[in-house]
Coordinates of C-alpha atoms in Angstrom, one line a residue:
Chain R
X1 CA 0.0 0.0 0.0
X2 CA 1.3 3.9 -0.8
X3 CA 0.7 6.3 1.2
X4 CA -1.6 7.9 -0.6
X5 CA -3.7 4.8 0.1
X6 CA -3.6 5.2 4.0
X7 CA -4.7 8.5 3.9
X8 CA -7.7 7.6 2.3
X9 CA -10.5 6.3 5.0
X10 CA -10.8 2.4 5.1
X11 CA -14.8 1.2 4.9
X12 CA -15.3 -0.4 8.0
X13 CA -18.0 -2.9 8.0
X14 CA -19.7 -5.5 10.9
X15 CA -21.4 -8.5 9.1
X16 CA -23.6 -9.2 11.9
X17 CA -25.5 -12.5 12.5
X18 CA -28.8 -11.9 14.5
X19 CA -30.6 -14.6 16.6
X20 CA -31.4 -18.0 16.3
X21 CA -30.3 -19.3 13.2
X22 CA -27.3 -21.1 12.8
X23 CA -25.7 -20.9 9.0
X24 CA -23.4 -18.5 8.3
X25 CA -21.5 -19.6 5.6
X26 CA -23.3 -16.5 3.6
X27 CA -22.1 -14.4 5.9
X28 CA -18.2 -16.1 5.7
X29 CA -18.6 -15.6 2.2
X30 CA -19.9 -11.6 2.0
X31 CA -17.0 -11.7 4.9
X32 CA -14.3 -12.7 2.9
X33 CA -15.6 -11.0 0.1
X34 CA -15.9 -7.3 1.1
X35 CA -11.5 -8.3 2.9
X36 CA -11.3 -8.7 -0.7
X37 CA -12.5 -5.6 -1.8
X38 CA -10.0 -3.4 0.8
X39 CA -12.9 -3.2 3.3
X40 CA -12.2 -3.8 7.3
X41 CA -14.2 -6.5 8.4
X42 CA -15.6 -7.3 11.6
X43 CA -17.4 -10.4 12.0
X44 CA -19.6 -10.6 15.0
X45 CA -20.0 -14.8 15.0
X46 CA -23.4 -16.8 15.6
X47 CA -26.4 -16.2 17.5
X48 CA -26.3 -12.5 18.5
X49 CA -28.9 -10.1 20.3
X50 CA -29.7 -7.3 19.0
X51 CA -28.3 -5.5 22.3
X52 CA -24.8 -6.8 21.2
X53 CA -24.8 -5.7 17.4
X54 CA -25.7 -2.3 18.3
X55 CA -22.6 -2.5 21.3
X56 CA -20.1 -3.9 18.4
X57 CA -21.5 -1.4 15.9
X58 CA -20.9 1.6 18.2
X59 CA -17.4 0.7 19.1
X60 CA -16.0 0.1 16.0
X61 CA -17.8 2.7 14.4
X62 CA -18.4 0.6 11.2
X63 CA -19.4 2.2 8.0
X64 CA -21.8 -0.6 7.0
X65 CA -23.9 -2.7 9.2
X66 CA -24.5 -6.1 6.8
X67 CA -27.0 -8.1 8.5
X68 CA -27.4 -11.5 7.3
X69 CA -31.0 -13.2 8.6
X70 CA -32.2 -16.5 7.1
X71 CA -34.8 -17.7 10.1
X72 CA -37.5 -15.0 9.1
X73 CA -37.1 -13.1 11.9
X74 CA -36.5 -10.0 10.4
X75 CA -39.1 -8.1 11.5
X76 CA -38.5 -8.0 14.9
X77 CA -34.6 -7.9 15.2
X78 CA -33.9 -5.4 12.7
X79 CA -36.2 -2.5 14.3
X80 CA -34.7 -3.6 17.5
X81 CA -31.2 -3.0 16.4
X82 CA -32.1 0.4 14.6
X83 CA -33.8 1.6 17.4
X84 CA -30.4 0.4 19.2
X85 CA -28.2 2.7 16.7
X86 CA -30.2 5.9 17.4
X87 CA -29.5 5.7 21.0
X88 CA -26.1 5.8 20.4
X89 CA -26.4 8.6 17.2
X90 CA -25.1 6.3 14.9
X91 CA -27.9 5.2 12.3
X92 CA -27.7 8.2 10.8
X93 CA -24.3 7.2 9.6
X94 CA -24.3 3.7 9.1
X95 CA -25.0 2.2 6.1
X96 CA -27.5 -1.0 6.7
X97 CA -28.1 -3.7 4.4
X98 CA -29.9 -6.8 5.2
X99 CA -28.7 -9.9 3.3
X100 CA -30.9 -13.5 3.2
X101 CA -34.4 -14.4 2.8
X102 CA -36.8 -12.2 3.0
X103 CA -40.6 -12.4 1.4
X104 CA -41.3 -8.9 -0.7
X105 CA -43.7 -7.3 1.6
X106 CA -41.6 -7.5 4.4
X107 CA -38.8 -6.0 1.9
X108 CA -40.9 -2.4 1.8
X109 CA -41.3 -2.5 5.3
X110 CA -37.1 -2.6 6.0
X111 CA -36.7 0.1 3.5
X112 CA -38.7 2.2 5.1
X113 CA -37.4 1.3 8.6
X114 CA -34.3 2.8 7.4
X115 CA -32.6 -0.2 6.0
X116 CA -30.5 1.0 2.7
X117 CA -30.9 -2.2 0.7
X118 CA -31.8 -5.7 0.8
X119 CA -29.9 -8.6 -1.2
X120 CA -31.8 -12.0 -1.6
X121 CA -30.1 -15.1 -2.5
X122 CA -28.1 -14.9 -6.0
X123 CA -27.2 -11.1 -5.6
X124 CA -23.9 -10.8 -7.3
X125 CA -20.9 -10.1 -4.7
X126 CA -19.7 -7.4 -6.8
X127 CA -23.4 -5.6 -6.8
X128 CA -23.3 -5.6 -3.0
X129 CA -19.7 -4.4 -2.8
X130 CA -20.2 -1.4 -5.6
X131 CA -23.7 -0.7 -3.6
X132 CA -21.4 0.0 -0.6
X133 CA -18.9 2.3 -2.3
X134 CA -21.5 4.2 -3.9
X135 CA -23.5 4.7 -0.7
X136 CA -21.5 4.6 1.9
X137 CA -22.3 7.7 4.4
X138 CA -20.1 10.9 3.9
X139 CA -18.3 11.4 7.7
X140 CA -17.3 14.8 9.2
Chain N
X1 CA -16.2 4.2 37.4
X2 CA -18.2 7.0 35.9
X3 CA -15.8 7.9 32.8
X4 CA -14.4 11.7 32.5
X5 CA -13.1 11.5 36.2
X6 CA -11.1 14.9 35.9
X7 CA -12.3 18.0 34.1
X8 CA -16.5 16.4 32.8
X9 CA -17.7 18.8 31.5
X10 CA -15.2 21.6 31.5
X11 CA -15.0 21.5 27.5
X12 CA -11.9 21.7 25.4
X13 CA -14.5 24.8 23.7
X14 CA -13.9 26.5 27.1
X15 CA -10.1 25.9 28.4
X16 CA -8.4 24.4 25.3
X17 CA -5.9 27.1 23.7
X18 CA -7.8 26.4 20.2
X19 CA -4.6 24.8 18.4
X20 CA -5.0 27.0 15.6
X21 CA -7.5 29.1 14.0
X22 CA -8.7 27.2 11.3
X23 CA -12.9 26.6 10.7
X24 CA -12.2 22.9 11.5
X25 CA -11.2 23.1 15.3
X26 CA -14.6 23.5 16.4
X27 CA -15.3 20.0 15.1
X28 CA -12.4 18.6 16.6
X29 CA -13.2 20.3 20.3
X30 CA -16.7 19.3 20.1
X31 CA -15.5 15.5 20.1
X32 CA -12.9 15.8 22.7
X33 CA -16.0 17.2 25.0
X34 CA -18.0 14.2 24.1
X35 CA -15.1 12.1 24.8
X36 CA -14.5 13.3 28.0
X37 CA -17.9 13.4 29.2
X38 CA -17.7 9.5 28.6
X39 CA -19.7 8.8 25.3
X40 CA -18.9 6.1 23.4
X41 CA -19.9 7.4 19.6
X42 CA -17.2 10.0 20.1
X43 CA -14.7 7.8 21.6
X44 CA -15.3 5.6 19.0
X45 CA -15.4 8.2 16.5
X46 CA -11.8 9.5 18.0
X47 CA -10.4 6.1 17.1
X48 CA -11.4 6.2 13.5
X49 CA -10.0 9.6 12.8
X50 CA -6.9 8.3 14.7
X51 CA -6.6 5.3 12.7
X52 CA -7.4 7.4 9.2
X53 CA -4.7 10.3 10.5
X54 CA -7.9 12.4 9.4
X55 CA -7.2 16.2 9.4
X56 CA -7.3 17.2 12.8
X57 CA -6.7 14.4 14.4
X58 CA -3.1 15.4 16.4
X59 CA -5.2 18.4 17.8
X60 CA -7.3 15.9 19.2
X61 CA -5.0 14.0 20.6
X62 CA -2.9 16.7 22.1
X63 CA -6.4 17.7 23.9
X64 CA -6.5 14.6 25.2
X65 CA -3.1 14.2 26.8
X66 CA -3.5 16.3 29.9
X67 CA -6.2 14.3 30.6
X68 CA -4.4 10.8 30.2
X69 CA -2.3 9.2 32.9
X70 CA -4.6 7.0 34.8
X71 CA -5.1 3.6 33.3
X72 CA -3.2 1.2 33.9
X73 CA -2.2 -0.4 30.7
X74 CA -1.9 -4.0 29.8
X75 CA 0.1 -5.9 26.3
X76 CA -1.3 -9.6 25.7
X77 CA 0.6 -10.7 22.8
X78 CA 1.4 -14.4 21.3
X79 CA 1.4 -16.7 18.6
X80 CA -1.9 -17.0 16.5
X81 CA -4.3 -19.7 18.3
X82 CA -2.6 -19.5 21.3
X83 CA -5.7 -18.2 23.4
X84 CA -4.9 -14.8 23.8
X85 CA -8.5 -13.4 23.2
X86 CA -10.5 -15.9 25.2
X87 CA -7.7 -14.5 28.3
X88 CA -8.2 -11.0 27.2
X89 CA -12.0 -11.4 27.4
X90 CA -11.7 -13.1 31.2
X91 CA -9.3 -10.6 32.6
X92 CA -11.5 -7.8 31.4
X93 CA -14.5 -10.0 33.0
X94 CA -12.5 -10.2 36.1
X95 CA -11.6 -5.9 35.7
X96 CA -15.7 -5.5 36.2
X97 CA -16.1 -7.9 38.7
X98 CA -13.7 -5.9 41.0
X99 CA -15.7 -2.6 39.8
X100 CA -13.4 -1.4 37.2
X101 CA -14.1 -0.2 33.2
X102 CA -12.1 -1.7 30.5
X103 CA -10.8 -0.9 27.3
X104 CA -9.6 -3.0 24.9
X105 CA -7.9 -2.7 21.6
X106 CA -7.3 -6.1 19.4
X107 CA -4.4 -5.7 16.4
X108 CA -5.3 -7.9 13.5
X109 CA -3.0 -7.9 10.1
X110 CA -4.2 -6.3 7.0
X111 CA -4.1 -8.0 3.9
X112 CA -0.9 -6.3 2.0
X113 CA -3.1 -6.9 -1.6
X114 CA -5.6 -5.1 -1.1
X115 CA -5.9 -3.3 2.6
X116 CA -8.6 -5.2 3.3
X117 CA -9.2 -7.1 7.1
X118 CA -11.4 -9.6 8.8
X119 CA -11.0 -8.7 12.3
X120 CA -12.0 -11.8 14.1
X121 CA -11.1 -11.5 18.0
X122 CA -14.5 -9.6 19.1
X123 CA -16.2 -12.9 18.9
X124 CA -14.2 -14.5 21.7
X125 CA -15.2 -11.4 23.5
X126 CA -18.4 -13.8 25.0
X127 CA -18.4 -12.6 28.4
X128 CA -18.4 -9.1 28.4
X129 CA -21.2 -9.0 25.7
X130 CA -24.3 -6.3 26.2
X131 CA -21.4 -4.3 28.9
X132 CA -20.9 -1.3 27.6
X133 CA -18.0 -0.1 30.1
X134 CA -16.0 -2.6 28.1
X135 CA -15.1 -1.0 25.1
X136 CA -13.5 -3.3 22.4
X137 CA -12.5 -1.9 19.3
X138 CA -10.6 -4.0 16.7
X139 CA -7.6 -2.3 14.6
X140 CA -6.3 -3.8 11.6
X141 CA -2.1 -3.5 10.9
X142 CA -3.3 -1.5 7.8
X143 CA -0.1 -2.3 6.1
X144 CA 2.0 0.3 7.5
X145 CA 5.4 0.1 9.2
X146 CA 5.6 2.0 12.1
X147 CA 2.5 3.6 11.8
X148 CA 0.5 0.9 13.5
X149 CA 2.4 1.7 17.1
X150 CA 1.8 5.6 16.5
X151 CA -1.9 4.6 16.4
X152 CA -2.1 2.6 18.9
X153 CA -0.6 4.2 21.4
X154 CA -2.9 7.1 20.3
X155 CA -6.1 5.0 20.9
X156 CA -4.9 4.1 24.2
X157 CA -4.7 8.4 24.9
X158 CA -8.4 8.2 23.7
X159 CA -9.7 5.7 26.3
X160 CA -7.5 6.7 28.9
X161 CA -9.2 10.1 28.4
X162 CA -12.3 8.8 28.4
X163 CA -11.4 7.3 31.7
X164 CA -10.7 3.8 31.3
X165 CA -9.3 2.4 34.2
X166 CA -7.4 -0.8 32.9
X167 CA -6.7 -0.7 28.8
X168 CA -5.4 -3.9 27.0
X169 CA -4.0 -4.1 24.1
X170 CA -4.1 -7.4 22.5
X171 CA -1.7 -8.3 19.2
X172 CA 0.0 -11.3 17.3
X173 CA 3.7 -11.1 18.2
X174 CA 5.3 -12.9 15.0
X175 CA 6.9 -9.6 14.0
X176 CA 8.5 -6.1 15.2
X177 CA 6.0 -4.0 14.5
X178 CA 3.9 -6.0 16.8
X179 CA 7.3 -5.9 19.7
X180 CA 6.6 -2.1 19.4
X181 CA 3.1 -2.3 20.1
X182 CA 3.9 -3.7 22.9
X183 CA 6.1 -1.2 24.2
X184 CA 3.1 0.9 24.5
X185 CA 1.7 -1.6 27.5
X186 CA 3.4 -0.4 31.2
X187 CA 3.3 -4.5 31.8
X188 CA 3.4 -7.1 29.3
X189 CA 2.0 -10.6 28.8
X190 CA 3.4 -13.1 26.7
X191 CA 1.0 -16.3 25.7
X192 CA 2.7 -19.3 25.0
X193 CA 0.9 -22.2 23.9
X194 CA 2.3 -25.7 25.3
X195 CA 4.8 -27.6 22.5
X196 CA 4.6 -25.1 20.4
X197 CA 8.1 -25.6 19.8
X198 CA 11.2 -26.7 20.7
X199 CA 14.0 -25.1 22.7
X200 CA 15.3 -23.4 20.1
X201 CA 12.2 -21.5 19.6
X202 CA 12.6 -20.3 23.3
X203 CA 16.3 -19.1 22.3
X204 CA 15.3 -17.5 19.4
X205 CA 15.5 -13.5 19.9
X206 CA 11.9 -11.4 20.9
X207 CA 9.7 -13.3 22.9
X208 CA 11.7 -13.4 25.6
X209 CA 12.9 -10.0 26.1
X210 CA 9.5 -8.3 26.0
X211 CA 7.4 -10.6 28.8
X212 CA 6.8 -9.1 32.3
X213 CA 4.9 -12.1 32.7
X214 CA 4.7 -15.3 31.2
X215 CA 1.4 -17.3 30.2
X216 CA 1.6 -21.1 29.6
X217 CA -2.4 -20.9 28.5
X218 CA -4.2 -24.6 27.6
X219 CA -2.5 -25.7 30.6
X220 CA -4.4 -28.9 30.6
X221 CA -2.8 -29.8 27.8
X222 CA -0.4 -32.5 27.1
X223 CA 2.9 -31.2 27.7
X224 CA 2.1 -28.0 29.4
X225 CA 4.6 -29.0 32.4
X226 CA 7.3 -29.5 29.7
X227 CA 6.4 -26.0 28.1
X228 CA 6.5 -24.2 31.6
X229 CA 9.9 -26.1 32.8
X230 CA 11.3 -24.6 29.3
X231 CA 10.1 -21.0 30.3
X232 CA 11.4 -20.9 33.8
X233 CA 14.8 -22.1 32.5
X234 CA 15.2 -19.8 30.2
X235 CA 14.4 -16.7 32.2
X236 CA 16.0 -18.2 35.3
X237 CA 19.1 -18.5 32.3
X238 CA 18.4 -14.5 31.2
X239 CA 18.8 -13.6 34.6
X240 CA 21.7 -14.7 36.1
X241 CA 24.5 -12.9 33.9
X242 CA 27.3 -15.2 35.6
X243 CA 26.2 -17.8 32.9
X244 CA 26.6 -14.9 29.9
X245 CA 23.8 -15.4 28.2
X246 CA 22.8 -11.8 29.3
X247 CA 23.9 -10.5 25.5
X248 CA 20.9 -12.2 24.2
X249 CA 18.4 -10.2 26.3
X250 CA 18.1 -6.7 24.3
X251 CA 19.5 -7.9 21.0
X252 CA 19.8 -4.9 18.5
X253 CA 20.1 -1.8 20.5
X254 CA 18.5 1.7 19.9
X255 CA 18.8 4.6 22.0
X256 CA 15.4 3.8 23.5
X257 CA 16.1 0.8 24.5
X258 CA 19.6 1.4 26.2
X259 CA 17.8 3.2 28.4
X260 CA 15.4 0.1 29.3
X261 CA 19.3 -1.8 29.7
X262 CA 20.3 1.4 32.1
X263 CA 17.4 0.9 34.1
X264 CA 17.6 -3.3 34.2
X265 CA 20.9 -2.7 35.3
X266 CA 20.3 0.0 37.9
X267 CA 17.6 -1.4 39.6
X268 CA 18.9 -3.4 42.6
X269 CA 15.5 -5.5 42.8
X270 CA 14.7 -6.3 39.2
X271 CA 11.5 -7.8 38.3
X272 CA 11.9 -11.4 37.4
X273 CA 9.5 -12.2 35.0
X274 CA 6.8 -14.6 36.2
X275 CA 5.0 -18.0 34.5
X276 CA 1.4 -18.7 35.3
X277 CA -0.7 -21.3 34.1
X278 CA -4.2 -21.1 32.9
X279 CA -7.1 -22.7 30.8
X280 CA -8.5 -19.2 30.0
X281 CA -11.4 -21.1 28.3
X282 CA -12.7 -22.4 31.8
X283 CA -10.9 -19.4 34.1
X284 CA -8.9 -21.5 35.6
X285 CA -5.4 -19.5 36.7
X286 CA -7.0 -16.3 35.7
X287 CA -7.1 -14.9 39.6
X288 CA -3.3 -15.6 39.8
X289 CA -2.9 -14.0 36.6
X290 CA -4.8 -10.9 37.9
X291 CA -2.8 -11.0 41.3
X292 CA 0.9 -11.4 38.8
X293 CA 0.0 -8.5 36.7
X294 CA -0.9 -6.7 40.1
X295 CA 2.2 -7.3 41.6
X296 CA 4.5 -5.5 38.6
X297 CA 2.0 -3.2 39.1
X298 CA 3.3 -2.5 42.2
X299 CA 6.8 -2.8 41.3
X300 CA 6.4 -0.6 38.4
X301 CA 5.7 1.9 40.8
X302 CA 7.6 1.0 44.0
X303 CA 10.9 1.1 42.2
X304 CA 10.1 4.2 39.9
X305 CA 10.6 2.1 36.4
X306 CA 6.8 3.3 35.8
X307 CA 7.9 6.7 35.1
X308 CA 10.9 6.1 33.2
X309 CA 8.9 4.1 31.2
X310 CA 6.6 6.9 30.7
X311 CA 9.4 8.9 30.1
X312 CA 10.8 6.3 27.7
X313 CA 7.4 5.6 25.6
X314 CA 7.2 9.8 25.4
X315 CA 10.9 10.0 23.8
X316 CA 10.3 7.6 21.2
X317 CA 6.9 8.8 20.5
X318 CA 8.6 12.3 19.8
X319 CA 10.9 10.8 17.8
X320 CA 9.0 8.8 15.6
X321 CA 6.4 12.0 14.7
X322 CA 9.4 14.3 13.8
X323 CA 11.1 11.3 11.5
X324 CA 7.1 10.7 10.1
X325 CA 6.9 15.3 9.5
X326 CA 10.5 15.2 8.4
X327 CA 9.9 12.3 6.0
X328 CA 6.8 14.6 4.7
X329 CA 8.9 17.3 4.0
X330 CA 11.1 15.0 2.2
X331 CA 8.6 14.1 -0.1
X332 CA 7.2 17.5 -1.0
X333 CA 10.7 18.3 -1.8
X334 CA 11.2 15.0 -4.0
X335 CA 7.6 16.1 -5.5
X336 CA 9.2 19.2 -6.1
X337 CA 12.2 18.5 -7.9
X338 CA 9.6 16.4 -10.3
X339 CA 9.4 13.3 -8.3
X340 CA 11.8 10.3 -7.3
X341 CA 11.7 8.3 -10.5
X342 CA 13.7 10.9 -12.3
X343 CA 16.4 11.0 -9.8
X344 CA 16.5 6.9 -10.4
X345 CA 17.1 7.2 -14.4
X346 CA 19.6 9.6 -13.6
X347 CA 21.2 7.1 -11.6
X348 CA 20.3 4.4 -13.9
X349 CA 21.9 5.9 -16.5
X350 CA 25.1 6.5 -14.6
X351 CA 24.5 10.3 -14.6
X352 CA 25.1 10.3 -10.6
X353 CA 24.6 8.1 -8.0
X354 CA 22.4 7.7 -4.8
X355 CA 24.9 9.7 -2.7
X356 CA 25.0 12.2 -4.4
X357 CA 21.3 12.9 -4.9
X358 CA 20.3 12.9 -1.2
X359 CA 23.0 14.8 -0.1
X360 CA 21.6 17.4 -3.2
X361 CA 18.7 17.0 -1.9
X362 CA 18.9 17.4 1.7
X363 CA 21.4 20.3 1.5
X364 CA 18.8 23.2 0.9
X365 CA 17.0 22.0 3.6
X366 CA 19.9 21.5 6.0
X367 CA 21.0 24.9 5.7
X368 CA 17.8 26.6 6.2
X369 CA 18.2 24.3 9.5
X370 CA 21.0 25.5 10.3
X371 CA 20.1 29.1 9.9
X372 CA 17.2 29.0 11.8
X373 CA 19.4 27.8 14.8
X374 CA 21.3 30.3 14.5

């Protein structure tokens, strides 16, 4: 790396997984994916409350917030965690996308919750990765 | 335990010689305010523009020096898989138990392609999860040389402003830029994971001469006793200098550390570095750990090494920002004089040579040194 490089802010990301379900081999994969792309990747592991992905996204002050749900549970954590964020003045900055299944209705509904974008199953890597350059929040 | 112990709310706004006049101080001030009156989006904030070197950030840390000084700060460093973040994340457990915040700060390397990171240690971090008052931030190696200490040792300013009272910083120790890290730690704890090597890895320069204290973690393992026999040995070995091997014990010397030598050999009661066991999945040693650590604690300070550490850390830190703004100036002048590849066909084609450059280089700038001084 130059230093020209260095100067330039690193995109800090969480790729958080959120409750009960247990495969996170999507989220391995988007993991390994955005190291790839230059991004700084924090991986919060299995089975977390929302409580704790608000805690880790605070602390690192991530960039991106990539929450991967497959149980259908959507609907419940993610308000929980974005209501999380604004205690802590930090959804206004924080890009969040929600990767994994998730029916169409409930789609409109996380968009208008605040979530930036949702990729289903099949979304290219390099969509989600040129989604996050494009949009990720200007900092002071 | 409430953070911002000292000065609250007494805002860099209202006693803080603004650093210079430009429109971006207010920014900066505002921040160091929120950091001080303990929250965490601006402490965590802090570290980003640290670890970017985002304009403004030295203002912020020199606001936030005169209020650093109390934390006591802790190094965990080891080979990869040898436990060190399951132990990090008990001893900060055990830190809360006995009433006391925590900050910690986990080094992860940087891929040298393309930047990029996974930082992977605040999974481990199980027991302190949903506890705000420990504050765990990851930091990846970024690539740089160098750099990464300067960094870190400014992140440590920022939480021991925001009134941490124990910080740990926790990094892989396969390399020199990791030693230095280290350096930044008042006491430091080496992980050593049972057979993972022979003696001759035990002789081998670096480990060694950085522990305080000594971890033989996985302790239920099979040849844990071996691996802790080996350890005592060899520091038993370091410290008796009637059997020579003394040499070996700051290898390669810089100004910096011949002071450390001046002090090792000044001191009449030196600290002899300790071995503890532990299983830090289960606990298991961590209380003795805790009572180690808080025994060179007291040594640190009983025999005065904690201030010449200080002092020490403080030199070298002055040191290494005026070769980082003397390099800058080097490259504005290289930029100047129509950047470095030039100079290299010069001396490609056998036009000059490297000596020559630099010292045409540095001359202009030497004298206007020289006359200042003057």
């Amino acid at each position: 790396m130059s230093t020209q490089e260095q100067e330039e802010r690193t995109i800090r990301c969480l790729i958080a997984k959120v409750g009960l379900d247990g495969h996170d081999r999507g989220a391995h994969v988007i993991s390994r994916a955005f190291r790839d792309a230059g991004f700084e990747v924090i991986y919060s592991g299995l089975h977390r409350a929302p409580d704790e992905i608000v805690q880790a996204a605070v602390q690192e002050d991530v960039d991106v917030l990539g929450i991967s749900i497959l149980s259908g549970a959507h609907n419940t954590l993610v308000p929980k965690i974005i209501a999380g964020l604004e205690e802590y003045d930090a959804f206004e900055d924080t890009l969040i996308l929600v990767g994994g299944i998730v029916p169409d209705d409930d789609r409109e509904e996380l968009l208008e919750m605040g979530v930036s974008a949702v990729f289903g199953p099949g979304t290219p890597m390099e969509d989600t990765i040129e989604f996050v350059r494009e949009n990720v929040h200007e900092r002071k | 335990m409430s953070p911002a112990e000292s000065d609250g709310e007494v805002g860099a706004e209202a006693d803080g010689e603004p650093s210079d006049g430009s429109n971006g101080a207010s920014v900066e001030s505002e921040l160091v305010a929120d950091v001080l009156d303990g929250k965490h989006r601006a402490l965590a904030r802090v570290i980003s523009k640290i670890e970017d070197r985002s304009p403004g950030y030295r203002d912020i840390v020199s606001e936030l020096h005169r209020h650093t000084g109390h934390a006591e700060v802790l190094g965990v460093t080891g080979s990869p898989g040898a436990g060190k973040s399951t132990l990090v994340d008990k001893l900060a457990r055990t830190y809360r138990d006995q009433g006391e915040t925590v900050g910690v700060i986990a080094v992860d390397p940087s891929s040298p392609y393309t930047g990029g990171a996974v930082l992977g240690d605040r999974i481990r971090m199980a027991s302190n999860v949903g506890d705000m008052d420990v504050f765990f931030r990851s930091m990846s190696a970024r690539g740089t040389l160098g750099g990464l200490s300067t960094a870190t040792a400014d992140a440590v300013k920022a939480l021991d402003a925001f009134g941490k009272d124990r910080i740990i910083i926790e990094t892989v120790g396969a390399g020199q830029n990791e030693v230095d890290i280290v350096r930044t730690a008042d006491t430091v704890c080496v992980l050593v994971q049972p057979g993972s090597g022979d003696d001759v890895q035990m002789l081998k320069a670096g480990i060694l001469e950085i522990g305080d204290v000594f971890v033989v973690n996985k302790a239920d393992m099979d040849g844990a006793q071996r691996t802790v026999a080996e350890l005592e040995e060899m520091i038993h070995m370091r410290q008796n200098p009637g059997k020579n091997l003394d040499t070996g014990h700051h290898g390669p010397v810089d100004e910096d550390e011949m002071a450390d030598v001046a002090i090792d050999d000044a001191e009449e009661e030196a600290w002899d570095p300790e071995v503890v066991e532990t299983v830090a999945t289960s606990g298991d040693g961590i209380e003795e750990l805790v009572e180690t650590l808080a025994a060179h604690r007291t040594w640190l300070e009983d025999t005065g090494a904690l201030a010449e550490k200080a002092r020490t850390r403080y030199a070298a830190e002055i040191r290494q920002l005026l070769r980082a703004d003397a390099a800058r100036i080097l490259e504005e002048e290289l930029a100047d004089r129509g950047g470095v590849d030039g100079l290299a066909d010069r001396v490609v084609d056998r036009e000059t040579d490297p000596y020559t450059v630099a010292a045409e280089v540095i001359e202009p700038i030497e004298e206007c040194v020289r006359e200042r001084r003057e």
